[in-house]
Short mmCIF file of C-alpha atoms and ligand atoms in Angstrom, two decimals:
data_model
loop_
_atom_site.label_atom_id
_atom_site.label_comp_id
_atom_site.label_asym_id
_atom_site.label_seq_id
_atom_site.Cartn_x
_atom_site.Cartn_y
_atom_site.Cartn_z
CA UNK A 1 -10.42 19.08 -16.83
CA UNK A 2 -14.19 19.55 -17.05
CA UNK A 3 -16.78 16.85 -17.42
CA UNK A 4 -19.57 17.14 -19.94
CA UNK A 5 -23.00 17.97 -18.49
CA UNK A 6 -21.66 18.57 -15.00
CA UNK A 7 -21.27 21.78 -13.03
CA UNK A 8 -18.10 22.25 -10.95
CA UNK A 9 -20.26 21.99 -7.83
CA UNK A 10 -21.68 18.66 -8.97
CA UNK A 11 -18.22 17.40 -9.91
CA UNK A 12 -16.99 18.18 -6.40
CA UNK A 13 -19.68 16.05 -4.76
CA UNK A 14 -19.39 12.73 -6.55
CA UNK A 15 -18.47 9.62 -4.59
CA UNK A 16 -16.03 7.11 -6.07
CA UNK A 17 -18.95 4.85 -7.01
CA UNK A 18 -20.71 7.73 -8.78
CA UNK A 19 -17.52 8.67 -10.62
CA UNK A 20 -17.11 5.06 -11.74
CA UNK A 21 -20.66 5.01 -13.04
CA UNK A 22 -20.05 8.28 -14.95
CA UNK A 23 -16.94 6.89 -16.63
CA UNK A 24 -18.73 3.63 -17.40
CA UNK A 25 -21.68 5.39 -19.04
CA UNK A 26 -19.45 7.90 -20.84
CA UNK A 27 -17.38 5.07 -22.25
CA UNK A 28 -20.51 3.32 -23.49
CA UNK A 29 -21.80 6.53 -25.07
CA UNK A 30 -18.51 7.12 -26.87
CA UNK A 31 -18.46 3.54 -28.10
CA UNK A 32 -22.00 3.95 -29.44
CA UNK A 33 -21.09 7.21 -31.15
CA UNK A 34 -18.19 5.49 -32.83
CA UNK A 35 -20.67 2.96 -34.12
CA UNK A 36 -19.23 0.21 -31.98
CA UNK A 37 -21.39 -2.47 -30.49
CA UNK A 38 -21.53 -2.62 -26.71
CA UNK A 39 -22.52 -5.99 -25.51
CA UNK A 40 -21.47 -9.25 -24.04
CA UNK A 41 -17.83 -9.98 -24.68
CA UNK A 42 -17.12 -6.59 -26.23
CA UNK A 43 -14.05 -4.84 -24.92
CA UNK A 44 -14.88 -1.55 -23.25
CA UNK A 45 -11.95 0.63 -22.42
CA UNK A 46 -12.00 2.67 -19.28
CA UNK A 47 -13.78 0.09 -17.17
CA UNK A 48 -12.66 -2.58 -14.79
CA UNK A 49 -10.98 -5.41 -16.54
CA UNK A 50 -9.52 -8.09 -14.35
CA UNK A 51 -9.38 -11.80 -14.56
CA UNK A 52 -9.02 -12.26 -10.82
CA UNK A 53 -12.45 -13.30 -9.71
CA UNK A 54 -13.54 -12.00 -6.36
CA UNK A 55 -11.01 -9.22 -6.06
CA UNK A 56 -12.07 -6.02 -4.43
CA UNK A 57 -13.55 -3.61 -6.85
CA UNK A 58 -13.76 -5.84 -9.86
CA UNK A 59 -17.51 -5.68 -9.51
CA UNK A 60 -19.65 -7.86 -11.66
CA UNK A 61 -21.77 -4.80 -12.48
CA UNK A 62 -18.88 -3.41 -14.50
CA UNK A 63 -18.39 -4.81 -18.00
CA UNK A 64 -15.61 -7.33 -17.60
CA UNK A 65 -13.52 -8.57 -20.47
CA UNK A 66 -12.13 -12.03 -20.00
CA UNK A 67 -8.40 -12.58 -19.90
CA UNK A 68 -8.67 -14.75 -22.97
CA UNK A 69 -10.00 -11.88 -25.06
CA UNK A 70 -6.95 -9.88 -24.09
CA UNK A 71 -4.81 -12.35 -25.95
CA UNK A 72 -5.82 -11.96 -29.60
CA UNK A 73 -3.95 -14.28 -31.87
CA UNK A 74 -3.88 -12.06 -34.98
CA UNK A 75 -2.08 -9.06 -33.55
CA UNK A 76 -0.47 -10.66 -30.52
CA UNK A 77 3.19 -9.73 -30.52
CA UNK A 78 5.74 -12.46 -30.60
CA UNK A 79 6.37 -13.31 -26.95
CA UNK A 80 10.11 -13.28 -27.49
CA UNK A 81 10.04 -9.51 -27.86
CA UNK A 82 8.21 -8.87 -24.58
CA UNK A 83 10.47 -8.75 -21.53
CA UNK A 84 8.83 -9.07 -18.09
CA UNK A 85 9.58 -6.21 -15.71
CA UNK A 86 8.45 -4.71 -12.40
CA UNK A 87 8.58 -7.90 -10.36
CA UNK A 88 7.09 -7.48 -6.90
CA UNK A 89 6.23 -10.11 -4.33
CA UNK A 90 3.88 -10.25 -1.35
CA UNK A 91 2.69 -12.82 1.15
CA UNK A 92 -0.25 -15.13 0.75
CA UNK A 93 -2.64 -15.65 3.66
CA UNK A 94 -0.03 -17.87 5.33
CA UNK A 95 3.41 -16.20 5.00
CA UNK A 96 5.12 -19.43 6.10
CA UNK A 97 3.81 -21.36 3.09
CA UNK A 98 2.41 -18.94 0.48
CA UNK A 99 3.91 -16.21 -1.67
CA UNK A 100 2.50 -14.18 -4.54
CA UNK A 101 4.86 -13.28 -7.36
CA UNK A 102 3.63 -10.44 -9.57
CA UNK A 103 5.10 -8.60 -12.54
CA UNK A 104 4.16 -6.58 -15.60
CA UNK A 105 4.37 -7.07 -19.35
CA UNK A 106 4.13 -4.27 -21.88
CA UNK A 107 1.94 -6.35 -24.19
CA UNK A 108 -0.46 -9.27 -24.03
CA UNK A 109 1.42 -12.51 -23.51
CA UNK A 110 0.37 -16.14 -23.65
CA UNK A 111 0.69 -18.62 -20.78
CA UNK A 112 2.60 -16.49 -18.26
CA UNK A 113 4.41 -18.50 -15.60
CA UNK A 114 6.90 -18.44 -12.77
CA UNK A 115 9.62 -21.03 -12.40
CA UNK A 116 10.82 -21.71 -8.85
CA UNK A 117 13.39 -23.93 -7.22
CA UNK A 118 15.61 -24.35 -4.18
CA UNK A 119 18.70 -23.45 -6.19
CA UNK A 120 19.21 -20.71 -8.79
CA UNK A 121 20.48 -23.40 -11.17
CA UNK A 122 17.35 -25.52 -10.81
CA UNK A 123 14.08 -23.74 -11.55
CA UNK A 124 12.28 -26.84 -12.74
CA UNK A 125 8.98 -26.22 -10.97
CA UNK A 126 6.65 -24.22 -13.21
CA UNK A 127 3.50 -22.46 -11.98
CA UNK A 128 0.83 -20.76 -14.08
CA UNK A 129 0.17 -17.05 -13.56
CA UNK A 130 -3.10 -15.22 -14.04
CA UNK A 131 -3.53 -12.04 -16.09
CA UNK A 132 -5.04 -8.98 -14.47
CA UNK A 133 -5.30 -6.37 -17.20
CA UNK A 134 -6.38 -2.76 -17.01
CA UNK A 135 -7.56 -0.79 -20.00
CA UNK A 136 -7.82 2.97 -19.68
CA UNK A 137 -9.11 5.40 -22.28
CA UNK A 138 -6.30 7.80 -23.13
CA UNK A 139 -8.91 10.56 -23.20
CA UNK A 140 -9.61 9.91 -19.50
CA UNK A 141 -5.98 10.53 -18.58
CA UNK A 142 -3.65 13.48 -18.07
CA UNK A 143 -0.29 12.26 -19.39
CA UNK A 144 2.73 13.66 -17.64
CA UNK A 145 4.43 13.64 -21.04
CA UNK A 146 4.39 17.08 -22.64
CA UNK A 147 3.05 15.61 -25.86
CA UNK A 148 -0.40 14.09 -25.43
CA UNK A 149 -0.88 10.46 -26.35
CA UNK A 150 -2.87 10.33 -29.59
CA UNK A 151 -2.58 6.71 -30.61
CA UNK A 152 -3.48 4.19 -29.37
CA UNK A 153 -6.73 5.42 -27.86
CA UNK A 154 -6.45 3.12 -24.87
CA UNK A 155 -3.62 2.37 -22.47
CA UNK A 156 -3.37 -1.36 -21.82
CA UNK A 157 -1.53 -2.62 -18.75
CA UNK A 158 -0.91 -6.30 -18.15
CA UNK A 159 -0.15 -7.52 -14.64
CA UNK A 160 0.72 -11.16 -14.08
CA UNK A 161 0.25 -12.87 -10.72
CA UNK A 162 1.30 -16.34 -9.61
CA UNK A 163 0.05 -17.57 -6.23
CA UNK A 164 2.56 -20.05 -4.80
CA UNK A 165 1.39 -22.47 -2.12
CA UNK A 166 2.81 -25.44 -0.26
CA UNK A 167 6.19 -23.79 0.33
CA UNK A 168 8.40 -24.71 3.28
CA UNK A 169 8.57 -22.30 6.26
CA UNK A 170 11.74 -20.27 6.63
CA UNK A 171 13.08 -21.43 3.26
CA UNK A 172 14.72 -19.44 0.47
CA UNK A 173 13.40 -20.07 -3.04
CA UNK A 174 14.71 -18.83 -6.36
CA UNK A 175 12.41 -17.79 -9.18
CA UNK A 176 12.21 -16.38 -12.68
CA UNK A 177 9.16 -15.29 -14.66
CA UNK A 178 8.25 -15.75 -18.29
CA UNK A 179 5.63 -16.55 -20.92
CA UNK A 180 5.34 -18.30 -24.28
CA UNK A 181 8.33 -17.13 -26.32
CA UNK A 182 10.26 -15.92 -23.26
CA UNK A 183 11.50 -18.68 -20.98
CA UNK A 184 14.29 -17.53 -18.68
CA UNK A 185 15.19 -21.08 -17.69
CA UNK A 186 17.95 -20.68 -15.14
CA UNK A 187 19.47 -17.55 -16.64
CA UNK A 188 21.11 -16.22 -13.49
CA UNK A 189 20.81 -12.65 -14.75
CA UNK A 190 17.04 -12.72 -14.26
CA UNK A 191 16.74 -15.04 -11.24
CA UNK A 192 15.44 -13.53 -8.01
CA UNK A 193 14.80 -15.06 -4.60
CA UNK A 194 12.43 -14.82 -1.67
CA UNK A 195 12.30 -16.33 1.79
CA UNK A 196 9.13 -17.58 3.47
CA UNK A 197 8.31 -16.69 7.07
CA UNK A 198 9.70 -19.09 9.66
CA UNK A 199 7.39 -21.33 11.68
CA UNK A 200 9.31 -20.62 14.90
CA UNK A 201 9.71 -17.39 16.85
CA UNK A 202 12.92 -15.54 16.24
CA UNK A 203 14.35 -12.07 15.68
CA UNK A 204 13.59 -10.25 12.45
CA UNK A 205 13.38 -6.75 10.97
CA UNK A 206 10.70 -5.16 8.85
CA UNK A 207 10.54 -1.72 7.23
CA UNK A 208 7.77 0.78 6.51
CA UNK A 209 7.06 4.10 4.81
CA UNK A 210 4.37 5.92 2.87
CA UNK A 211 4.04 8.58 0.15
CA UNK A 212 6.70 7.37 -2.22
CA UNK A 213 6.01 8.28 -5.85
CA UNK A 214 8.76 8.23 -8.45
CA UNK A 215 11.72 10.52 -7.84
CA UNK A 216 15.41 10.31 -7.06
CA UNK A 217 14.50 10.71 -3.39
CA UNK A 218 12.18 7.72 -3.73
CA UNK A 219 15.01 5.74 -5.30
CA UNK A 220 17.17 6.59 -2.28
CA UNK A 221 14.64 5.51 0.36
CA UNK A 222 13.76 2.39 -1.63
CA UNK A 223 17.36 1.26 -1.57
CA UNK A 224 17.69 2.11 2.12
CA UNK A 225 15.08 -0.60 2.64
CA UNK A 226 17.43 -3.18 1.19
CA UNK A 227 20.18 -2.08 3.56
CA UNK A 228 18.02 -3.09 6.52
CA UNK A 229 17.61 -6.67 5.21
CA UNK A 230 13.92 -6.72 6.13
CA UNK A 231 11.68 -9.77 6.13
CA UNK A 232 8.94 -7.61 4.60
CA UNK A 233 8.07 -4.00 3.84
CA UNK A 234 4.89 -2.08 4.70
CA UNK A 235 3.71 0.70 2.39
CA UNK A 236 1.27 3.06 4.11
CA UNK A 237 -0.29 4.35 0.89
CA UNK A 238 0.16 7.07 -1.76
CA UNK A 239 2.19 4.56 -3.68
CA UNK A 240 2.93 5.83 -7.23
CA UNK A 241 0.94 9.10 -7.54
CA UNK A 242 -0.36 8.01 -10.95
CA UNK A 243 -3.55 9.61 -9.64
CA UNK A 244 -1.76 12.90 -9.28
CA UNK A 245 -4.27 15.14 -7.53
CA UNK A 246 -5.44 12.90 -4.69
CA UNK A 247 -8.62 14.85 -3.98
CA UNK A 248 -10.88 11.94 -4.83
CA UNK A 249 -12.62 14.05 -7.48
CA UNK A 250 -13.70 13.17 -11.00
CA UNK A 251 -11.58 16.10 -12.19
CA UNK A 252 -8.37 14.70 -10.65
CA UNK A 253 -5.42 14.07 -12.95
CA UNK A 254 -4.41 10.50 -13.81
CA UNK A 255 -1.62 8.92 -15.82
CA UNK A 256 -1.72 5.13 -15.45
CA UNK A 257 1.72 4.76 -17.05
CA UNK A 258 3.26 6.31 -13.94
CA UNK A 259 2.68 2.86 -12.43
CA UNK A 260 5.06 1.41 -15.07
CA UNK A 261 7.83 3.71 -13.85
CA UNK A 262 6.96 2.93 -10.26
CA UNK A 263 7.32 -0.83 -10.63
CA UNK A 264 10.56 -0.39 -12.53
CA UNK A 265 11.83 1.84 -9.70
CA UNK A 266 11.01 -0.55 -6.85
CA UNK A 267 11.80 -3.85 -8.56
CA UNK A 268 15.35 -4.00 -7.22
CA UNK A 269 13.89 -4.36 -3.72
CA UNK A 270 10.28 -5.48 -4.21
CA UNK A 271 11.33 -8.53 -6.27
CA UNK A 272 12.89 -10.07 -3.15
CA UNK A 273 11.18 -8.33 -0.19
CA UNK A 274 7.39 -8.80 0.14
CA UNK A 275 5.62 -5.44 -0.14
CA UNK A 276 2.31 -5.10 1.67
CA UNK A 277 0.55 -1.95 0.55
CA UNK A 278 -2.24 0.18 1.98
CA UNK A 279 -4.60 2.31 -0.11
CA UNK A 280 -3.98 6.06 0.15
CA UNK A 281 -6.03 8.92 -1.23
CA UNK A 282 -3.89 8.77 -4.39
CA UNK A 283 -4.97 5.14 -4.92
CA UNK A 284 -8.66 6.00 -5.42
CA UNK A 285 -8.98 5.27 -9.15
CA UNK A 286 -12.63 5.41 -10.30
CA UNK A 287 -11.93 4.06 -13.79
CA UNK A 288 -11.86 0.39 -12.85
CA UNK A 289 -14.36 -0.32 -10.07
CA UNK A 290 -17.10 1.36 -8.02
CA UNK A 291 -14.94 1.38 -4.88
CA UNK A 292 -11.94 2.81 -6.70
CA UNK A 293 -9.68 -0.05 -5.61
CA UNK A 294 -9.82 -2.11 -8.81
CA UNK A 295 -6.53 -0.65 -10.04
CA UNK A 296 -4.71 -1.48 -6.83
CA UNK A 297 -6.22 -4.97 -6.83
CA UNK A 298 -4.93 -5.58 -10.37
CA UNK A 299 -1.43 -4.45 -9.45
CA UNK A 300 -0.93 -5.88 -5.95
CA UNK A 301 -2.00 -8.75 -3.71
CA UNK A 302 -3.39 -8.37 -0.21
CA UNK A 303 -1.97 -11.34 1.70
CA UNK A 304 -4.41 -13.72 0.03
CA UNK A 305 -7.41 -11.65 1.05
CA UNK A 306 -9.99 -9.91 -1.13
CA UNK A 307 -9.98 -6.39 0.31
CA UNK A 308 -7.65 -3.43 0.72
CA UNK A 309 -8.03 -4.12 4.44
CA UNK A 310 -6.26 -7.34 5.40
CA UNK A 311 -3.95 -8.93 7.92
CA UNK A 312 -1.09 -11.40 8.27
CA UNK A 313 1.22 -12.60 11.01
CA UNK A 314 4.97 -12.99 10.96
CA UNK A 315 6.59 -14.62 13.99
CA UNK A 316 5.35 -12.86 17.13
CA UNK A 317 3.90 -9.83 15.29
CA UNK A 318 0.39 -9.39 13.88
CA UNK A 319 0.12 -6.83 11.09
CA UNK A 320 -3.17 -5.24 10.06
CA UNK A 321 -3.52 -3.00 7.01
CA UNK A 322 -6.55 -0.71 6.80
CA UNK A 323 -8.11 1.38 4.02
CA UNK A 324 -8.56 4.79 5.63
CA UNK A 325 -10.35 6.25 2.60
CA UNK A 326 -13.35 4.45 4.13
CA UNK A 327 -13.39 6.76 7.17
CA UNK A 328 -11.82 9.98 5.89
CA UNK A 329 -13.62 13.26 6.53
CA UNK A 330 -10.82 15.26 4.89
CA UNK A 331 -11.14 13.54 1.49
CA UNK A 332 -14.58 11.94 1.73
CA UNK A 333 -15.07 10.55 -1.80
CA UNK A 334 -14.94 6.97 -0.53
CA UNK A 335 -16.15 7.62 3.02
CA UNK A 336 -18.35 4.73 4.11
CA UNK A 337 -17.73 2.59 1.02
CA UNK A 338 -17.45 -0.63 3.01
CA UNK A 339 -20.76 0.04 4.78
CA UNK A 340 -19.14 -0.49 8.17
CA UNK A 341 -17.72 -3.90 7.23
CA UNK A 342 -14.12 -2.80 7.57
CA UNK A 343 -14.47 -1.52 11.14
CA UNK A 344 -16.39 -4.65 12.18
CA UNK A 345 -13.66 -6.78 10.59
CA UNK A 346 -10.98 -4.74 12.40
CA UNK A 347 -12.53 -5.46 15.78
CA UNK A 348 -12.70 -9.18 15.02
CA UNK A 349 -9.07 -9.23 13.90
CA UNK A 350 -7.84 -7.33 16.94
CA UNK A 351 -9.77 -9.61 19.29
CA UNK A 352 -8.43 -12.72 17.54
CA UNK A 353 -4.81 -11.51 17.57
CA UNK A 354 -4.94 -10.50 21.25
CA UNK A 355 -6.18 -13.98 22.17
CA UNK A 356 -3.20 -15.68 20.52
CA UNK A 357 -0.43 -16.62 22.96
CA UNK A 358 2.16 -16.58 20.15
CA UNK A 359 1.46 -12.96 19.14
CA UNK A 360 3.12 -10.30 21.27
CA UNK A 361 2.78 -7.15 19.22
CA UNK A 362 0.00 -5.77 17.04
CA UNK A 363 1.06 -3.27 14.37
CA UNK A 364 -1.58 -1.44 12.30
CA UNK A 365 -0.79 0.53 9.13
CA UNK A 366 -3.04 2.82 7.13
CA UNK A 367 -2.73 6.09 5.26
CA UNK A 368 -4.47 9.02 6.98
CA UNK A 369 -2.98 10.11 10.30
CA UNK A 370 -4.67 9.50 13.61
CA UNK A 371 -2.32 12.03 15.19
CA UNK A 372 -0.11 14.50 13.34
CA UNK A 373 0.66 18.20 13.63
CA UNK A 374 1.92 18.47 10.05
CA UNK A 375 0.56 21.66 8.49
CA UNK A 376 -0.79 19.99 5.34
CA UNK A 377 -3.23 17.31 6.51
CA UNK A 378 -2.76 17.18 10.32
CA UNK A 379 -5.09 14.59 11.93
CA UNK A 380 -8.05 12.62 10.55
CA UNK A 381 -11.14 12.76 12.75
CA UNK A 382 -12.68 9.72 11.08
CA UNK A 383 -9.76 7.55 12.17
CA UNK A 384 -10.10 8.84 15.73
CA UNK A 385 -13.86 8.28 15.71
CA UNK A 386 -13.99 4.76 14.31
CA UNK A 387 -10.65 3.09 14.97
CA UNK A 388 -8.74 4.71 17.85
CA UNK A 389 -11.23 3.38 20.45
CA UNK A 390 -10.54 -0.12 19.12
CA UNK A 391 -6.77 0.44 19.24
CA UNK A 392 -7.20 1.43 22.90
CA UNK A 393 -9.50 -1.50 23.73
CA UNK A 394 -7.25 -4.16 22.23
CA UNK A 395 -3.90 -2.59 23.11
CA UNK A 396 -2.50 -1.94 19.64
CA UNK A 397 1.22 -1.38 20.16
CA UNK A 398 2.18 0.64 17.09
CA UNK A 399 0.27 2.54 14.39
CA UNK A 400 2.08 3.50 11.17
CA UNK A 401 0.63 6.23 8.93
CA UNK A 402 1.63 8.28 5.89
CA UNK A 403 -0.32 11.10 4.14
CA UNK A 404 1.73 13.84 5.81
CA UNK A 405 5.09 13.91 4.02
CA UNK A 406 7.21 14.14 7.16
CA UNK A 407 8.32 12.01 10.10
CA UNK A 408 6.48 12.41 13.40
CA UNK A 409 6.08 10.22 16.50
CA UNK A 410 3.71 10.68 19.41
CA UNK A 411 4.18 9.85 23.05
CA UNK A 412 2.15 6.75 23.94
CA UNK A 413 -1.54 7.64 23.99
CA UNK A 414 -4.69 6.33 25.58
CA UNK A 415 -7.95 7.97 24.61
CA UNK A 416 -5.95 10.67 22.87
CA UNK A 417 -4.09 11.64 26.06
CA UNK A 418 -0.39 11.30 26.77
CA UNK A 419 0.37 8.66 29.42
CA UNK A 420 4.10 9.36 29.63
CA UNK A 421 6.72 11.42 27.86
CA UNK A 422 8.79 9.22 25.54
CA UNK A 423 11.79 11.06 24.10
CA UNK A 424 14.01 9.24 21.62
CA UNK A 425 15.68 6.29 23.32
CA UNK A 426 12.72 5.61 25.65
CA UNK A 427 11.20 2.27 26.49
CA UNK A 428 7.39 2.14 26.37
CA UNK A 429 5.09 -0.57 27.77
CA UNK A 430 2.01 -0.41 25.53
CA UNK A 431 -0.06 -2.71 27.78
CA UNK A 432 -0.20 0.03 30.41
CA UNK A 433 0.94 3.15 28.57
CA UNK A 434 -0.99 2.84 25.30
CA UNK A 435 -0.36 3.12 21.59
CA UNK A 436 2.55 4.85 19.84
CA UNK A 437 1.57 6.58 16.58
CA UNK A 438 4.18 7.18 13.87
CA UNK A 439 3.92 9.12 10.62
CA UNK A 440 6.50 7.94 8.11
CA UNK A 441 5.30 9.80 5.00
CA UNK A 442 8.69 10.88 3.72
CA UNK A 443 9.36 8.08 1.23
CA UNK A 444 10.05 10.30 -1.76
CA UNK A 445 7.22 12.64 -2.73
CA UNK A 446 7.58 16.38 -2.09
CA UNK A 447 8.00 17.19 1.59
CA UNK A 448 5.58 19.08 3.84
CA UNK A 449 6.27 21.18 6.95
CA UNK A 450 5.33 21.53 10.62
CA UNK A 451 3.94 24.54 12.47
CA UNK A 452 6.52 23.88 15.22
CA UNK A 453 10.27 23.34 15.00
CA UNK A 454 11.72 19.95 14.18
CA UNK A 455 12.83 17.91 17.19
CA UNK A 456 14.66 14.62 16.71
CA UNK A 457 17.59 12.59 17.98
CA UNK A 458 20.63 14.86 18.10
CA UNK A 459 18.56 18.01 17.52
CA UNK A 460 15.97 17.95 20.31
CA UNK A 461 13.86 21.09 20.51
CA UNK A 462 10.78 20.27 22.59
CA UNK A 463 7.79 22.42 21.78
CA UNK A 464 4.50 21.85 23.59
CA UNK A 465 1.69 22.55 23.23
CA UNK A 466 1.36 22.88 19.45
CA UNK A 467 -1.58 24.47 17.63
CA UNK A 468 -2.90 22.03 15.00
CA UNK A 469 -6.24 20.82 13.63
CA UNK A 470 -8.32 17.72 13.09
CA UNK A 471 -10.43 17.02 9.99
CA UNK A 472 -14.09 16.55 10.87
CA UNK A 473 -17.41 16.07 9.02
CA UNK A 474 -18.34 18.65 6.42
CA UNK A 475 -14.68 19.15 5.53
CA UNK A 476 -14.29 21.13 8.74
CA UNK A 477 -10.80 21.70 10.09
CA UNK A 478 -11.32 22.01 13.83
CA UNK A 479 -8.44 23.70 15.69
CA UNK A 480 -6.86 21.79 18.55
CA UNK A 481 -3.89 22.35 20.82
CA UNK A 482 -1.90 19.17 21.36
CA UNK A 483 0.77 17.89 23.70
CA UNK A 484 1.50 14.50 22.10
CA UNK A 485 3.95 15.46 19.32
CA UNK A 486 7.26 14.11 20.66
CA UNK A 487 9.50 13.79 17.58
CA UNK A 488 9.28 15.82 14.36
CA UNK A 489 11.58 15.66 11.34
CA UNK A 490 11.10 17.43 8.02
CA UNK A 491 12.87 15.14 5.61
CA UNK A 492 12.86 11.84 3.77
CA UNK A 493 12.64 8.80 6.02
CA UNK A 494 11.71 5.20 6.56
CA UNK A 495 11.09 2.98 9.57
CA UNK A 496 13.13 -0.09 10.42
CA UNK A 497 11.52 -2.15 13.15
CA UNK A 498 13.36 -4.96 14.93
CA UNK A 499 11.39 -7.68 16.68
CA UNK A 500 13.22 -9.57 19.42
CA UNK A 501 10.84 -12.13 20.89
CA UNK A 502 11.48 -13.58 24.35
CA UNK A 503 12.43 -17.24 24.06
CA UNK A 504 10.99 -18.64 27.29
CA UNK A 505 8.44 -16.23 28.65
CA UNK A 506 10.01 -12.97 29.68
CA UNK A 507 9.86 -9.69 27.81
CA UNK A 508 9.73 -9.28 24.05
CA UNK A 509 10.97 -6.11 22.39
CA UNK A 510 9.95 -4.19 19.30
CA UNK A 511 12.55 -1.54 18.55
CA UNK A 512 11.19 1.19 16.27
CA UNK A 513 14.00 3.05 14.47
CA UNK A 514 13.47 6.05 12.18
CA UNK A 515 16.11 6.51 9.49
CA UNK A 516 16.53 9.66 7.41
CA UNK A 517 17.08 9.77 3.66
CA UNK A 518 20.82 9.46 4.11
CA UNK A 519 20.62 6.39 6.34
CA UNK A 520 21.19 8.11 9.71
CA UNK A 521 19.02 7.28 12.71
CA UNK A 522 16.81 10.18 13.86
CA UNK A 523 14.56 8.48 16.42
CA UNK A 524 14.28 5.27 18.41
CA UNK A 525 11.72 3.90 20.83
CA UNK A 526 11.53 0.40 22.32
CA UNK A 527 8.12 -1.19 22.87
CA UNK A 528 8.00 -4.10 25.33
CA UNK A 529 5.50 -6.85 26.05
CA UNK A 530 5.79 -9.43 28.82
CA UNK A 531 4.62 -12.98 28.10
CA UNK A 532 0.93 -13.63 28.79
FE1 FE2 B 1 0.99 11.66 -0.03
FE1 FE2 B 2 -2.13 11.09 1.09
#
């Protein structure tokens, strides 16, 4: 794909904000050429359109069409013909009392709502949902269908979000979603449930992976999540691959309707297990906002916070999600977009979590790898430069990454150096031995490879040192020889992490299990923290 008036060299240099501005201006030009008026209240396809005030990336500078104008009365389809799909839930700022229920509709609907209740037969409590709609010019997309989309000229996507508050801790609620013309009532066929976080410490499991996409392998790993009965699921980015190229360039391919397939694929799990997503390089979508995150913000919720970097706590675990596009040297289109705010926020969050007596473990997830030997992307120097020193200072216990489509775990590290060898089955004390880094990028997209042999539980083949590289400024790949790669597995995978808090002082455990695409365990390490 070429862009009018732009050399390939220029196209390769544009930041996300500059790409957004190009699309915005191009859209205006095309509208003018068609003789359309561009002004207040006029719908402009290809720009950010979201009714959620204050969300990341829905900048006021972009022409914003109100939700109301997305609901024309003349051509609005009868609501009874529009069936909600792609339900996915996530926590609010307080997981003990708040939950966000989100879903999609294939057409504009009126008065979307969620019904909830304590029994599947009684969904009498009705809550309004907001519309977050995205409009994308078909001419700005690269449809994966072999026949190009000719009509309509824009692709409209309608995401509905209901923010539930005042829930009881540790309680299971039942829900169903609808809109004018489609009221599910208590039709058990469409009723789902969720459970809020408990107010007291207790054992629980959560899962994590990255780099999913839509494929039969992704279906398999998605359903393996359900088999672990997790309280919540972390997604370390590269979610749907609707943005298919992932280079952060204006010439990248994009088919927004891939998201429709994605939500349909994950609904069986994501409708009942809160999904907390991180932004990967394939989530940089310049069509909707200057920071490229407007699409993600329309489709997901970030634990009641306004950025793609956010945090929440569940029991004795603090979870921080970061947006590593902000610090990436490998794919620098959004490098520095937060102006340093994210890293400053990270330090505040880490300091606050470490001060809390009720929080034992700090888990941080983001997309680009701090430490990986995988041949494709290896390690991200920006993460090491800006964030690893903070992980060391505040004793982060576990870092979860994606980006490299493999499984890999390091020995515990301090300052980038191994403190102790930790083969599968080991117990690690992060307070003295440092942070364990895990890559779990085998959720379903095509797999990558390692320069060294695989080595995992049942097939240990220690290789050290390993020749790898780290991405540094100027898109430089600096060779390095590393000794921290303890477990490597080329295959589909997910993490299941069991938290077992100590009841009266004593030692709390966080057992990190890696599971392959067939459900077999391939790695295990136990992190321990003794009461403060
Ligand atoms: Fe990926
Ligand atoms: Fe990636």
